[in-house]
PDB file of C-alpha atoms in Angstrom:
ATOM      1  CA  MET A 111       0.000   0.000   0.000  1.00  0.00           C
ATOM      2  CA  ASN A 112       2.796   2.406   0.833  1.00  0.00           C
ATOM      3  CA  PHE A 113       4.474   1.516  -2.463  1.00  0.00           C
ATOM      4  CA  THR A 114       1.262   2.257  -4.370  1.00  0.00           C
ATOM      5  CA  TRP A 115       0.882   5.599  -2.605  1.00  0.00           C
ATOM      6  CA  ASN A 116       4.476   6.647  -3.149  1.00  0.00           C
ATOM      7  CA  HIS A 117       4.429   5.563  -6.791  1.00  0.00           C
ATOM      8  CA  TYR A 118       1.156   7.048  -8.007  1.00  0.00           C
ATOM      9  CA  TYR A 119       0.589  10.043  -5.738  1.00  0.00           C
ATOM     10  CA  SER A 120       4.074  11.248  -4.871  1.00  0.00           C
ATOM     11  CA  VAL A 121       3.919  14.105  -7.402  1.00  0.00           C
ATOM     12  CA  VAL A 122       0.645  15.392  -5.947  1.00  0.00           C
ATOM     13  CA  LYS A 123       2.075  15.167  -2.448  1.00  0.00           C
ATOM     14  CA  LYS A 124       5.239  17.085  -3.338  1.00  0.00           C
ATOM     15  CA  VAL A 125       3.463  19.833  -5.271  1.00  0.00           C
ATOM     16  CA  SER A 126       0.808  20.245  -2.577  1.00  0.00           C
ATOM     17  CA  SER A 127       3.499  20.372   0.094  1.00  0.00           C
ATOM     18  CA  LEU A 128       5.360  23.135  -1.745  1.00  0.00           C
ATOM     19  CA  ALA A 129       2.137  25.179  -1.924  1.00  0.00           C
ATOM     20  CA  GLY A 130       1.294  24.511   1.734  1.00  0.00           C
ATOM     21  CA  GLN A 131      -1.865  22.571   0.844  1.00  0.00           C
ATOM     22  CA  TRP A 132      -0.887  19.091   2.017  1.00  0.00           C
ATOM     23  CA  PRO A 133      -3.117  18.308   5.033  1.00  0.00           C
ATOM     24  CA  TYR A 134      -0.504  16.161   6.803  1.00  0.00           C
ATOM     25  CA  GLN A 135       2.197  18.814   6.881  1.00  0.00           C
ATOM     26  CA  LYS A 136       3.355  20.210  10.177  1.00  0.00           C
ATOM     27  CA  PRO A 137       1.497  23.472  10.934  1.00  0.00           C
ATOM     28  CA  LYS A 138       4.697  25.519  11.003  1.00  0.00           C
ATOM     29  CA  THR A 139       5.877  24.063   7.687  1.00  0.00           C
ATOM     30  CA  ARG A 140       2.492  24.696   6.080  1.00  0.00           C
ATOM     31  CA  LEU A 141       2.446  28.290   7.331  1.00  0.00           C
ATOM     32  CA  LEU A 142       5.950  28.851   5.967  1.00  0.00           C
ATOM     33  CA  CYS A 143       5.041  27.472   2.523  1.00  0.00           C
ATOM     34  CA  VAL A 144       1.839  29.510   2.304  1.00  0.00           C
ATOM     35  CA  SER A 145       3.711  32.659   3.350  1.00  0.00           C
ATOM     36  CA  LEU A 146       6.393  32.113   0.701  1.00  0.00           C
ATOM     37  CA  VAL A 147       3.823  31.529  -2.055  1.00  0.00           C
ATOM     38  CA  THR A 148       1.918  34.646  -1.008  1.00  0.00           C
ATOM     39  CA  LEU A 149       5.042  36.806  -0.865  1.00  0.00           C
ATOM     40  CA  VAL A 150       6.269  35.634  -4.267  1.00  0.00           C
ATOM     41  CA  THR A 151       2.856  36.271  -5.821  1.00  0.00           C
ATOM     42  CA  PHE A 152       2.564  39.756  -4.350  1.00  0.00           C
ATOM     43  CA  SER A 153       6.140  40.579  -5.352  1.00  0.00           C
ATOM     44  CA  MET A 154       5.038  40.211  -8.982  1.00  0.00           C
ATOM     45  CA  ILE A 155       1.636  41.902  -8.764  1.00  0.00           C
ATOM     46  CA  VAL A 156       2.287  44.855  -6.432  1.00  0.00           C
ATOM     47  CA  PRO A 157       4.915  46.584  -8.651  1.00  0.00           C
ATOM     48  CA  GLN A 158       2.514  46.487 -11.613  1.00  0.00           C
ATOM     49  CA  MET A 159      -0.301  47.916  -9.528  1.00  0.00           C
ATOM     50  CA  LYS A 160       2.020  50.656  -8.254  1.00  0.00           C
ATOM     51  CA  VAL A 161       2.822  51.690 -11.838  1.00  0.00           C
ATOM     52  CA  LEU A 162      -0.888  51.972 -12.617  1.00  0.00           C
ATOM     53  CA  ILE A 163      -1.652  54.035  -9.522  1.00  0.00           C
ATOM     54  CA  ASP A 164       1.331  56.325 -10.113  1.00  0.00           C
ATOM     55  CA  GLN A 165       0.196  56.872 -13.699  1.00  0.00           C
ATOM     56  CA  LEU A 166      -3.314  57.670 -12.462  1.00  0.00           C
ATOM     57  CA  PHE A 167      -1.966  60.355 -10.119  1.00  0.00           C
ATOM     58  CA  VAL A 168       0.185  61.792 -12.903  1.00  0.00           C
ATOM     59  CA  GLU A 169      -2.850  62.163 -15.145  1.00  0.00           C
ATOM     60  CA  TRP A 170      -4.676  64.107 -12.441  1.00  0.00           C
ATOM     61  CA  ASP A 171      -1.682  66.395 -11.939  1.00  0.00           C
ATOM     62  CA  ASP A 172      -1.467  67.094 -15.690  1.00  0.00           C
ATOM     63  CA  LEU A 173      -4.954  68.584 -15.925  1.00  0.00           C
ATOM     64  CA  GLN A 174      -4.860  72.048 -17.456  1.00  0.00           C
ATOM     65  CA  THR A 175      -8.403  73.463 -17.404  1.00  0.00           C
ATOM     66  CA  PRO A 176     -11.431  73.349 -15.060  1.00  0.00           C
ATOM     67  CA  GLU A 177     -13.400  71.555 -17.799  1.00  0.00           C
ATOM     68  CA  GLU A 178     -10.885  68.710 -17.869  1.00  0.00           C
ATOM     69  CA  PHE A 179     -11.038  68.481 -14.095  1.00  0.00           C
ATOM     70  CA  GLU A 180     -14.852  68.247 -14.162  1.00  0.00           C
ATOM     71  CA  ILE A 181     -14.729  65.429 -16.715  1.00  0.00           C
ATOM     72  CA  MET A 182     -12.197  63.521 -14.630  1.00  0.00           C
ATOM     73  CA  LYS A 183     -14.242  64.083 -11.482  1.00  0.00           C
ATOM     74  CA  LYS A 184     -17.418  62.869 -13.212  1.00  0.00           C
ATOM     75  CA  TYR A 185     -15.867  59.559 -14.233  1.00  0.00           C
ATOM     76  CA  ALA A 186     -14.092  59.149 -10.904  1.00  0.00           C
ATOM     77  CA  GLU A 187     -17.455  59.504  -9.152  1.00  0.00           C
ATOM     78  CA  LYS A 188     -18.894  56.851 -11.475  1.00  0.00           C
ATOM     79  CA  GLY A 189     -16.037  54.547 -10.583  1.00  0.00           C
ATOM     80  CA  ARG A 190     -16.659  55.117  -6.876  1.00  0.00           C
ATOM     81  CA  ARG A 191     -20.375  54.327  -7.225  1.00  0.00           C
ATOM     82  CA  TYR A 192     -19.744  51.223  -9.308  1.00  0.00           C
ATOM     83  CA  SER A 193     -17.144  49.991  -6.826  1.00  0.00           C
ATOM     84  CA  LEU A 194     -19.440  50.595  -3.857  1.00  0.00           C
ATOM     85  CA  GLY A 195     -22.400  48.864  -5.493  1.00  0.00           C
ATOM     86  CA  TYR A 196     -20.269  45.955  -6.684  1.00  0.00           C
ATOM     87  CA  SER A 197     -18.730  45.487  -3.233  1.00  0.00           C
ATOM     88  CA  LEU A 198     -22.126  45.452  -1.517  1.00  0.00           C
ATOM     89  CA  TYR A 199     -23.459  43.011  -4.088  1.00  0.00           C
ATOM     90  CA  CYS A 200     -20.550  40.575  -3.645  1.00  0.00           C
ATOM     91  CA  PHE A 201     -20.583  40.571   0.164  1.00  0.00           C
ATOM     92  CA  ILE A 202     -24.377  40.289   0.357  1.00  0.00           C
ATOM     93  CA  SER A 203     -24.385  37.485  -2.234  1.00  0.00           C
ATOM     94  CA  VAL A 204     -21.933  35.461  -0.164  1.00  0.00           C
ATOM     95  CA  TYR A 205     -24.117  35.883   2.907  1.00  0.00           C
ATOM     96  CA  LEU A 206     -27.277  34.882   1.020  1.00  0.00           C
ATOM     97  CA  PHE A 207     -25.522  31.880  -0.502  1.00  0.00           C
ATOM     98  CA  MET A 208     -24.347  30.669   2.901  1.00  0.00           C
ATOM     99  CA  SER A 209     -27.660  31.496   4.591  1.00  0.00           C
ATOM    100  CA  VAL A 210     -29.389  28.677   2.720  1.00  0.00           C
ATOM    101  CA  SER A 211     -27.912  26.458   5.457  1.00  0.00           C
ATOM    102  CA  LEU A 212     -30.197  28.195   7.966  1.00  0.00           C
ATOM    103  CA  VAL A 213     -33.405  27.137   6.200  1.00  0.00           C
ATOM    104  CA  PRO A 214     -33.693  23.704   7.923  1.00  0.00           C
ATOM    105  CA  GLN A 215     -33.112  25.360  11.300  1.00  0.00           C
ATOM    106  CA  LEU A 216     -35.781  27.962  10.529  1.00  0.00           C
ATOM    107  CA  LEU A 217     -38.273  25.342   9.357  1.00  0.00           C
ATOM    108  CA  ASP A 218     -37.764  23.391  12.578  1.00  0.00           C
ATOM    109  CA  VAL A 219     -39.061  26.460  14.416  1.00  0.00           C
ATOM    110  CA  VAL A 220     -41.827  27.526  12.009  1.00  0.00           C
ATOM    111  CA  LEU A 221     -43.000  24.092  10.803  1.00  0.00           C
ATOM    112  CA  PRO A 222     -41.642  21.576  13.306  1.00  0.00           C
ATOM    113  CA  LEU A 223     -41.678  17.847  12.577  1.00  0.00           C
ATOM    114  CA  ASN A 224     -41.546  14.877  14.896  1.00  0.00           C
ATOM    115  CA  GLU A 225     -37.793  14.930  14.477  1.00  0.00           C
ATOM    116  CA  SER A 226     -35.235  17.541  13.538  1.00  0.00           C
ATOM    117  CA  ARG A 227     -34.541  18.029   9.868  1.00  0.00           C
ATOM    118  CA  PRO A 228     -31.089  17.061   8.546  1.00  0.00           C
ATOM    119  CA  ILE A 229     -28.654  19.935   8.760  1.00  0.00           C
ATOM    120  CA  LEU A 230     -27.291  21.523   5.601  1.00  0.00           C
ATOM    121  CA  PRO A 231     -23.582  22.301   6.113  1.00  0.00           C
ATOM    122  CA  ALA A 232     -22.365  25.701   5.008  1.00  0.00           C
ATOM    123  CA  HIS A 233     -19.704  23.925   2.957  1.00  0.00           C
ATOM    124  CA  PRO A 234     -18.318  20.366   2.831  1.00  0.00           C
ATOM    125  CA  GLY A 235     -15.855  19.741   5.627  1.00  0.00           C
ATOM    126  CA  TYR A 236     -15.236  17.847   8.833  1.00  0.00           C
ATOM    127  CA  TYR A 237     -14.654  19.848  12.009  1.00  0.00           C
ATOM    128  CA  PHE A 238     -14.143  16.864  14.374  1.00  0.00           C
ATOM    129  CA  VAL A 239     -17.126  18.001  16.498  1.00  0.00           C
ATOM    130  CA  ASP A 240     -20.864  17.386  16.613  1.00  0.00           C
ATOM    131  CA  GLU A 241     -22.045  19.428  13.615  1.00  0.00           C
ATOM    132  CA  ARG A 242     -25.588  19.795  14.940  1.00  0.00           C
ATOM    133  CA  LYS A 243     -24.510  20.954  18.386  1.00  0.00           C
ATOM    134  CA  TYR A 244     -21.933  23.414  17.080  1.00  0.00           C
ATOM    135  CA  PHE A 245     -23.809  24.322  13.909  1.00  0.00           C
ATOM    136  CA  TYR A 246     -23.918  28.083  14.519  1.00  0.00           C
ATOM    137  CA  TYR A 247     -20.211  28.218  15.401  1.00  0.00           C
ATOM    138  CA  ILE A 248     -19.362  26.378  12.180  1.00  0.00           C
ATOM    139  CA  PHE A 249     -21.727  28.615  10.217  1.00  0.00           C
ATOM    140  CA  SER A 250     -20.161  31.772  11.672  1.00  0.00           C
ATOM    141  CA  HIS A 251     -16.686  30.497  10.830  1.00  0.00           C
ATOM    142  CA  ALA A 252     -17.766  29.760   7.250  1.00  0.00           C
ATOM    143  CA  ILE A 253     -19.300  33.223   6.828  1.00  0.00           C
ATOM    144  CA  VAL A 254     -16.154  34.967   8.058  1.00  0.00           C
ATOM    145  CA  ALA A 255     -13.857  32.754   5.970  1.00  0.00           C
ATOM    146  CA  TRP A 256     -15.796  33.259   2.738  1.00  0.00           C
ATOM    147  CA  GLU A 257     -16.183  37.001   3.278  1.00  0.00           C
ATOM    148  CA  VAL A 258     -12.426  37.311   3.795  1.00  0.00           C
ATOM    149  CA  ALA A 259     -11.799  35.312   0.620  1.00  0.00           C
ATOM    150  CA  MET A 260     -14.298  37.469  -1.266  1.00  0.00           C
ATOM    151  CA  THR A 261     -12.470  40.611  -0.125  1.00  0.00           C
ATOM    152  CA  GLY A 262      -9.504  39.753  -2.340  1.00  0.00           C
ATOM    153  CA  ILE A 263     -11.721  39.277  -5.393  1.00  0.00           C
ATOM    154  CA  VAL A 264     -13.643  42.487  -4.688  1.00  0.00           C
ATOM    155  CA  ALA A 265     -10.421  44.478  -4.259  1.00  0.00           C
ATOM    156  CA  HIS A 266      -9.126  43.212  -7.616  1.00  0.00           C
ATOM    157  CA  ASP A 267     -12.358  43.937  -9.494  1.00  0.00           C
ATOM    158  CA  CYS A 268     -12.968  47.342  -7.887  1.00  0.00           C
ATOM    159  CA  MET A 269      -9.487  48.452  -8.836  1.00  0.00           C
ATOM    160  CA  LEU A 270     -10.185  47.332 -12.388  1.00  0.00           C
ATOM    161  CA  LEU A 271     -13.476  49.272 -12.443  1.00  0.00           C
ATOM    162  CA  THR A 272     -11.686  52.398 -11.228  1.00  0.00           C
ATOM    163  CA  TYR A 273      -8.972  52.119 -13.878  1.00  0.00           C
ATOM    164  CA  VAL A 274     -11.469  51.578 -16.696  1.00  0.00           C
ATOM    165  CA  GLU A 275     -13.459  54.652 -15.665  1.00  0.00           C
ATOM    166  CA  HIS A 276     -10.222  56.622 -15.522  1.00  0.00           C
ATOM    167  CA  VAL A 277      -9.266  55.509 -19.019  1.00  0.00           C
ATOM    168  CA  CYS A 278     -12.696  56.525 -20.296  1.00  0.00           C
ATOM    169  CA  SER A 279     -12.123  60.028 -18.946  1.00  0.00           C
ATOM    170  CA  ILE A 280      -8.717  60.525 -20.553  1.00  0.00           C
ATOM    171  CA  PHE A 281      -8.933  58.197 -23.507  1.00  0.00           C
ATOM    172  CA  ALA A 282      -6.625  60.283 -25.643  1.00  0.00           C
ATOM    173  CA  ILE A 283      -3.782  58.667 -23.697  1.00  0.00           C
ATOM    174  CA  SER A 284      -4.128  55.166 -25.103  1.00  0.00           C
ATOM    175  CA  GLY A 285      -0.924  53.922 -23.486  1.00  0.00           C
ATOM    176  CA  PHE A 286      -2.605  53.785 -20.099  1.00  0.00           C
ATOM    177  CA  ALA A 287      -5.381  51.605 -21.493  1.00  0.00           C
ATOM    178  CA  GLN A 288      -2.820  49.185 -22.904  1.00  0.00           C
ATOM    179  CA  LEU A 289      -1.079  49.084 -19.523  1.00  0.00           C
ATOM    180  CA  ILE A 290      -4.341  48.011 -17.882  1.00  0.00           C
ATOM    181  CA  GLU A 291      -4.802  45.290 -20.509  1.00  0.00           C
ATOM    182  CA  ASP A 292      -1.292  43.952 -19.904  1.00  0.00           C
ATOM    183  CA  THR A 293      -1.708  43.989 -16.113  1.00  0.00           C
ATOM    184  CA  PHE A 294      -5.144  42.390 -15.764  1.00  0.00           C
ATOM    185  CA  SER A 295      -5.164  40.056 -18.772  1.00  0.00           C
ATOM    186  CA  LEU A 296      -3.703  37.040 -16.942  1.00  0.00           C
ATOM    187  CA  THR A 297      -5.744  37.404 -13.753  1.00  0.00           C
ATOM    188  CA  LEU A 298      -8.943  37.859 -15.745  1.00  0.00           C
ATOM    189  CA  ALA A 299      -8.104  34.751 -17.780  1.00  0.00           C
ATOM    190  CA  ILE A 300      -7.773  32.759 -14.558  1.00  0.00           C
ATOM    191  CA  GLN A 301     -11.048  34.188 -13.251  1.00  0.00           C
ATOM    192  CA  ILE A 302     -13.092  33.446 -16.351  1.00  0.00           C
ATOM    193  CA  THR A 303     -11.639  29.936 -16.654  1.00  0.00           C
ATOM    194  CA  LEU A 304     -12.542  29.111 -13.061  1.00  0.00           C
ATOM    195  CA  ASN A 305     -15.980  30.702 -13.445  1.00  0.00           C
ATOM    196  CA  THR A 306     -16.729  28.681 -16.578  1.00  0.00           C
ATOM    197  CA  VAL A 307     -15.653  25.417 -14.977  1.00  0.00           C
ATOM    198  CA  MET A 308     -17.533  26.086 -11.741  1.00  0.00           C
ATOM    199  CA  ILE A 309     -20.735  27.140 -13.544  1.00  0.00           C
ATOM    200  CA  SER A 310     -20.617  23.989 -15.686  1.00  0.00           C
ATOM    201  CA  ILE A 311     -20.117  21.748 -12.657  1.00  0.00           C
ATOM    202  CA  THR A 312     -22.842  23.558 -10.723  1.00  0.00           C
ATOM    203  CA  LEU A 313     -25.378  23.232 -13.549  1.00  0.00           C
ATOM    204  CA  LEU A 314     -24.545  19.530 -13.798  1.00  0.00           C
ATOM    205  CA  GLN A 315     -25.265  19.120 -10.101  1.00  0.00           C
ATOM    206  CA  VAL A 316     -28.555  21.010 -10.445  1.00  0.00           C
ATOM    207  CA  THR A 317     -29.738  18.543 -13.094  1.00  0.00           C
ATOM    208  CA  GLN A 318     -29.297  15.585 -10.770  1.00  0.00           C
ATOM    209  CA  GLU A 319     -32.677  14.131  -9.926  1.00  0.00           C
ATOM    210  CA  ASN A 320     -31.813  13.251  -6.335  1.00  0.00           C
ATOM    211  CA  ALA A 321     -30.531  16.716  -5.444  1.00  0.00           C
ATOM    212  CA  ASN A 322     -32.075  18.418  -2.404  1.00  0.00           C
ATOM    213  CA  TYR A 323     -34.205  21.454  -3.273  1.00  0.00           C
ATOM    214  CA  LEU A 324     -32.250  23.624  -0.829  1.00  0.00           C
ATOM    215  CA  ILE A 325     -28.990  22.572  -2.461  1.00  0.00           C
ATOM    216  CA  ILE A 326     -30.495  23.347  -5.877  1.00  0.00           C
ATOM    217  CA  LEU A 327     -31.494  26.804  -4.605  1.00  0.00           C
ATOM    218  CA  ARG A 328     -27.957  27.399  -3.375  1.00  0.00           C
ATOM    219  CA  TYR A 329     -26.511  26.347  -6.734  1.00  0.00           C
ATOM    220  CA  ILE A 330     -28.900  28.639  -8.601  1.00  0.00           C
ATOM    221  CA  VAL A 331     -27.872  31.574  -6.398  1.00  0.00           C
ATOM    222  CA  TYR A 332     -24.223  30.771  -7.114  1.00  0.00           C
ATOM    223  CA  VAL A 333     -24.746  30.588 -10.902  1.00  0.00           C
ATOM    224  CA  VAL A 334     -26.675  33.879 -10.946  1.00  0.00           C
ATOM    225  CA  ALA A 335     -23.953  35.546  -8.864  1.00  0.00           C
ATOM    226  CA  GLN A 336     -21.246  34.358 -11.267  1.00  0.00           C
ATOM    227  CA  LEU A 337     -23.227  35.572 -14.282  1.00  0.00           C
ATOM    228  CA  ILE A 338     -23.686  39.005 -12.693  1.00  0.00           C
ATOM    229  CA  HIS A 339     -19.957  39.064 -11.941  1.00  0.00           C
ATOM    230  CA  LEU A 340     -19.202  38.318 -15.602  1.00  0.00           C
ATOM    231  CA  PHE A 341     -21.725  40.958 -16.687  1.00  0.00           C
ATOM    232  CA  CYS A 342     -19.999  43.641 -14.591  1.00  0.00           C
ATOM    233  CA  LEU A 343     -16.654  42.883 -16.245  1.00  0.00           C
ATOM    234  CA  SER A 344     -18.272  42.767 -19.702  1.00  0.00           C
ATOM    235  CA  PHE A 345     -20.037  46.082 -19.056  1.00  0.00           C
ATOM    236  CA  GLU A 346     -16.779  47.846 -18.220  1.00  0.00           C
ATOM    237  CA  GLY A 347     -15.068  46.217 -21.200  1.00  0.00           C
ATOM    238  CA  GLN A 348     -17.868  47.467 -23.457  1.00  0.00           C
ATOM    239  CA  LYS A 349     -17.444  51.000 -22.100  1.00  0.00           C
ATOM    240  CA  LEU A 350     -13.750  50.840 -22.958  1.00  0.00           C
ATOM    241  CA  ILE A 351     -14.572  49.795 -26.533  1.00  0.00           C
ATOM    242  CA  ASP A 352     -17.289  52.446 -26.902  1.00  0.00           C
ATOM    243  CA  HIS A 353     -15.068  55.267 -25.666  1.00  0.00           C
ATOM    244  CA  SER A 354     -12.249  54.271 -28.001  1.00  0.00           C
ATOM    245  CA  LEU A 355     -14.638  54.325 -30.966  1.00  0.00           C
ATOM    246  CA  GLN A 356     -16.119  57.593 -29.741  1.00  0.00           C
ATOM    247  CA  MET A 357     -12.656  59.149 -29.829  1.00  0.00           C
ATOM    248  CA  ARG A 358     -12.319  58.106 -33.479  1.00  0.00           C
ATOM    249  CA  ASP A 359     -15.693  59.620 -34.397  1.00  0.00           C
ATOM    250  CA  THR A 360     -14.860  62.829 -32.554  1.00  0.00           C
ATOM    251  CA  ILE A 361     -11.649  63.244 -34.539  1.00  0.00           C
ATOM    252  CA  TYR A 362     -13.460  62.592 -37.824  1.00  0.00           C
ATOM    253  CA  ASN A 363     -16.187  65.144 -37.076  1.00  0.00           C
ATOM    254  CA  CYS A 364     -14.006  67.922 -35.659  1.00  0.00           C
ATOM    255  CA  PRO A 365     -12.859  70.864 -37.871  1.00  0.00           C
ATOM    256  CA  TRP A 366      -9.409  69.331 -38.302  1.00  0.00           C
ATOM    257  CA  TYR A 367      -8.792  71.392 -41.449  1.00  0.00           C
ATOM    258  CA  LYS A 368      -8.577  74.525 -39.286  1.00  0.00           C
ATOM    259  CA  ALA A 369      -5.691  73.116 -37.262  1.00  0.00           C
ATOM    260  CA  PRO A 370      -2.063  73.880 -38.148  1.00  0.00           C
ATOM    261  CA  MET A 371      -0.393  71.521 -40.606  1.00  0.00           C
ATOM    262  CA  LYS A 372       1.750  69.981 -37.855  1.00  0.00           C
ATOM    263  CA  SER A 373      -1.331  69.186 -35.786  1.00  0.00           C
ATOM    264  CA  GLN A 374      -3.074  67.691 -38.828  1.00  0.00           C
ATOM    265  CA  LYS A 375      -0.193  65.270 -39.317  1.00  0.00           C
ATOM    266  CA  MET A 376      -0.390  64.255 -35.671  1.00  0.00           C
ATOM    267  CA  LEU A 377      -4.142  63.679 -36.031  1.00  0.00           C
ATOM    268  CA  LEU A 378      -3.431  61.236 -38.848  1.00  0.00           C
ATOM    269  CA  PHE A 379      -1.466  59.026 -36.464  1.00  0.00           C
ATOM    270  CA  VAL A 380      -4.193  59.297 -33.827  1.00  0.00           C
ATOM    271  CA  MET A 381      -6.908  58.384 -36.336  1.00  0.00           C
ATOM    272  CA  ARG A 382      -4.891  55.417 -37.567  1.00  0.00           C
ATOM    273  CA  LYS A 383      -4.452  54.242 -33.984  1.00  0.00           C
ATOM    274  CA  SER A 384      -8.161  54.644 -33.256  1.00  0.00           C
ATOM    275  CA  LEU A 385      -9.246  52.432 -36.164  1.00  0.00           C
ATOM    276  CA  GLN A 386      -8.860  49.438 -33.856  1.00  0.00           C
ATOM    277  CA  PRO A 387     -10.824  49.783 -30.599  1.00  0.00           C
ATOM    278  CA  ILE A 388      -9.011  49.200 -27.342  1.00  0.00           C
ATOM    279  CA  PHE A 389     -10.467  46.327 -25.351  1.00  0.00           C
ATOM    280  CA  LEU A 390     -10.106  44.396 -22.129  1.00  0.00           C
ATOM    281  CA  SER A 391      -9.419  40.692 -22.577  1.00  0.00           C
ATOM    282  CA  ALA A 392      -8.843  37.516 -20.611  1.00  0.00           C
ATOM    283  CA  GLY A 393      -5.483  36.174 -21.703  1.00  0.00           C
ATOM    284  CA  LYS A 394      -5.833  37.747 -25.179  1.00  0.00           C
ATOM    285  CA  ILE A 395      -8.501  35.101 -25.926  1.00  0.00           C
ATOM    286  CA  TYR A 396     -11.855  36.285 -24.585  1.00  0.00           C
ATOM    287  CA  ILE A 397     -12.774  39.959 -25.092  1.00  0.00           C
ATOM    288  CA  PHE A 398     -15.030  41.420 -22.418  1.00  0.00           C
ATOM    289  CA  SER A 399     -18.004  42.989 -24.194  1.00  0.00           C
ATOM    290  CA  LEU A 400     -21.784  42.829 -23.986  1.00  0.00           C
ATOM    291  CA  GLU A 401     -21.890  41.052 -27.339  1.00  0.00           C
ATOM    292  CA  ASN A 402     -19.654  38.225 -26.123  1.00  0.00           C
ATOM    293  CA  PHE A 403     -21.525  38.071 -22.815  1.00  0.00           C
ATOM    294  CA  THR A 404     -24.886  37.512 -24.527  1.00  0.00           C
ATOM    295  CA  THR A 405     -23.468  34.798 -26.771  1.00  0.00           C
TER     296      THR A 405
END
């Protein structure tokens, strides 16, 4: 048996141990591995985010007229509202998703039976205690854990929303838009891949005939939440495309012939650049737009 384990599962054990995910590791070793993975990951992401934030501050400092400032402020306020609404939606959705576990407890009070209904765990797991006796402690732990995990996703997406709104306000500087695409392309590719896989698995579980109706309700809430998440990203991607095309139309319709010859030559380069809309993609494969979302 030991030979079989070492031969067939040794790779999984070693890789999981390096990532701090092997359940039989010593706690100190696991903590060290998780800390190293986290530090290495942040060492790659944080410098890129710093460049974006520094560029954002530079754009604000370069404003010349009150009209430009009002435009920037208008889009910044939109970004703040979108971020606030998106954050509330994500945190409330997690709570509603987990609260399905409280339905059997509530029914035992409102519509009691001769015996207690089976409990519905907040998530699969074994806590080495009586799950019915310590149900509310386990539920509270699950709520806190999932809300903390959701905080990282919300922070990533809210920062993306803010950057897209900023690009829409100063779209003449297309280099900043390309910097956002280069920074978020990989993380968005990971997100959309995981979302697609999880939605497919969830829908498969919903179609099972022997599935509990409460579990089906939880799965439906999860699928709807993921679709809304994808819609938010597609909506911001569509705004980026629309503003890039709007810049092209504005240049075409402006009295460019009244500008000096040097400025006319510069407009030619800008118009050539604006022929292709700037977009937000997931790994250069999937383009976030309302058209792709509906298909």
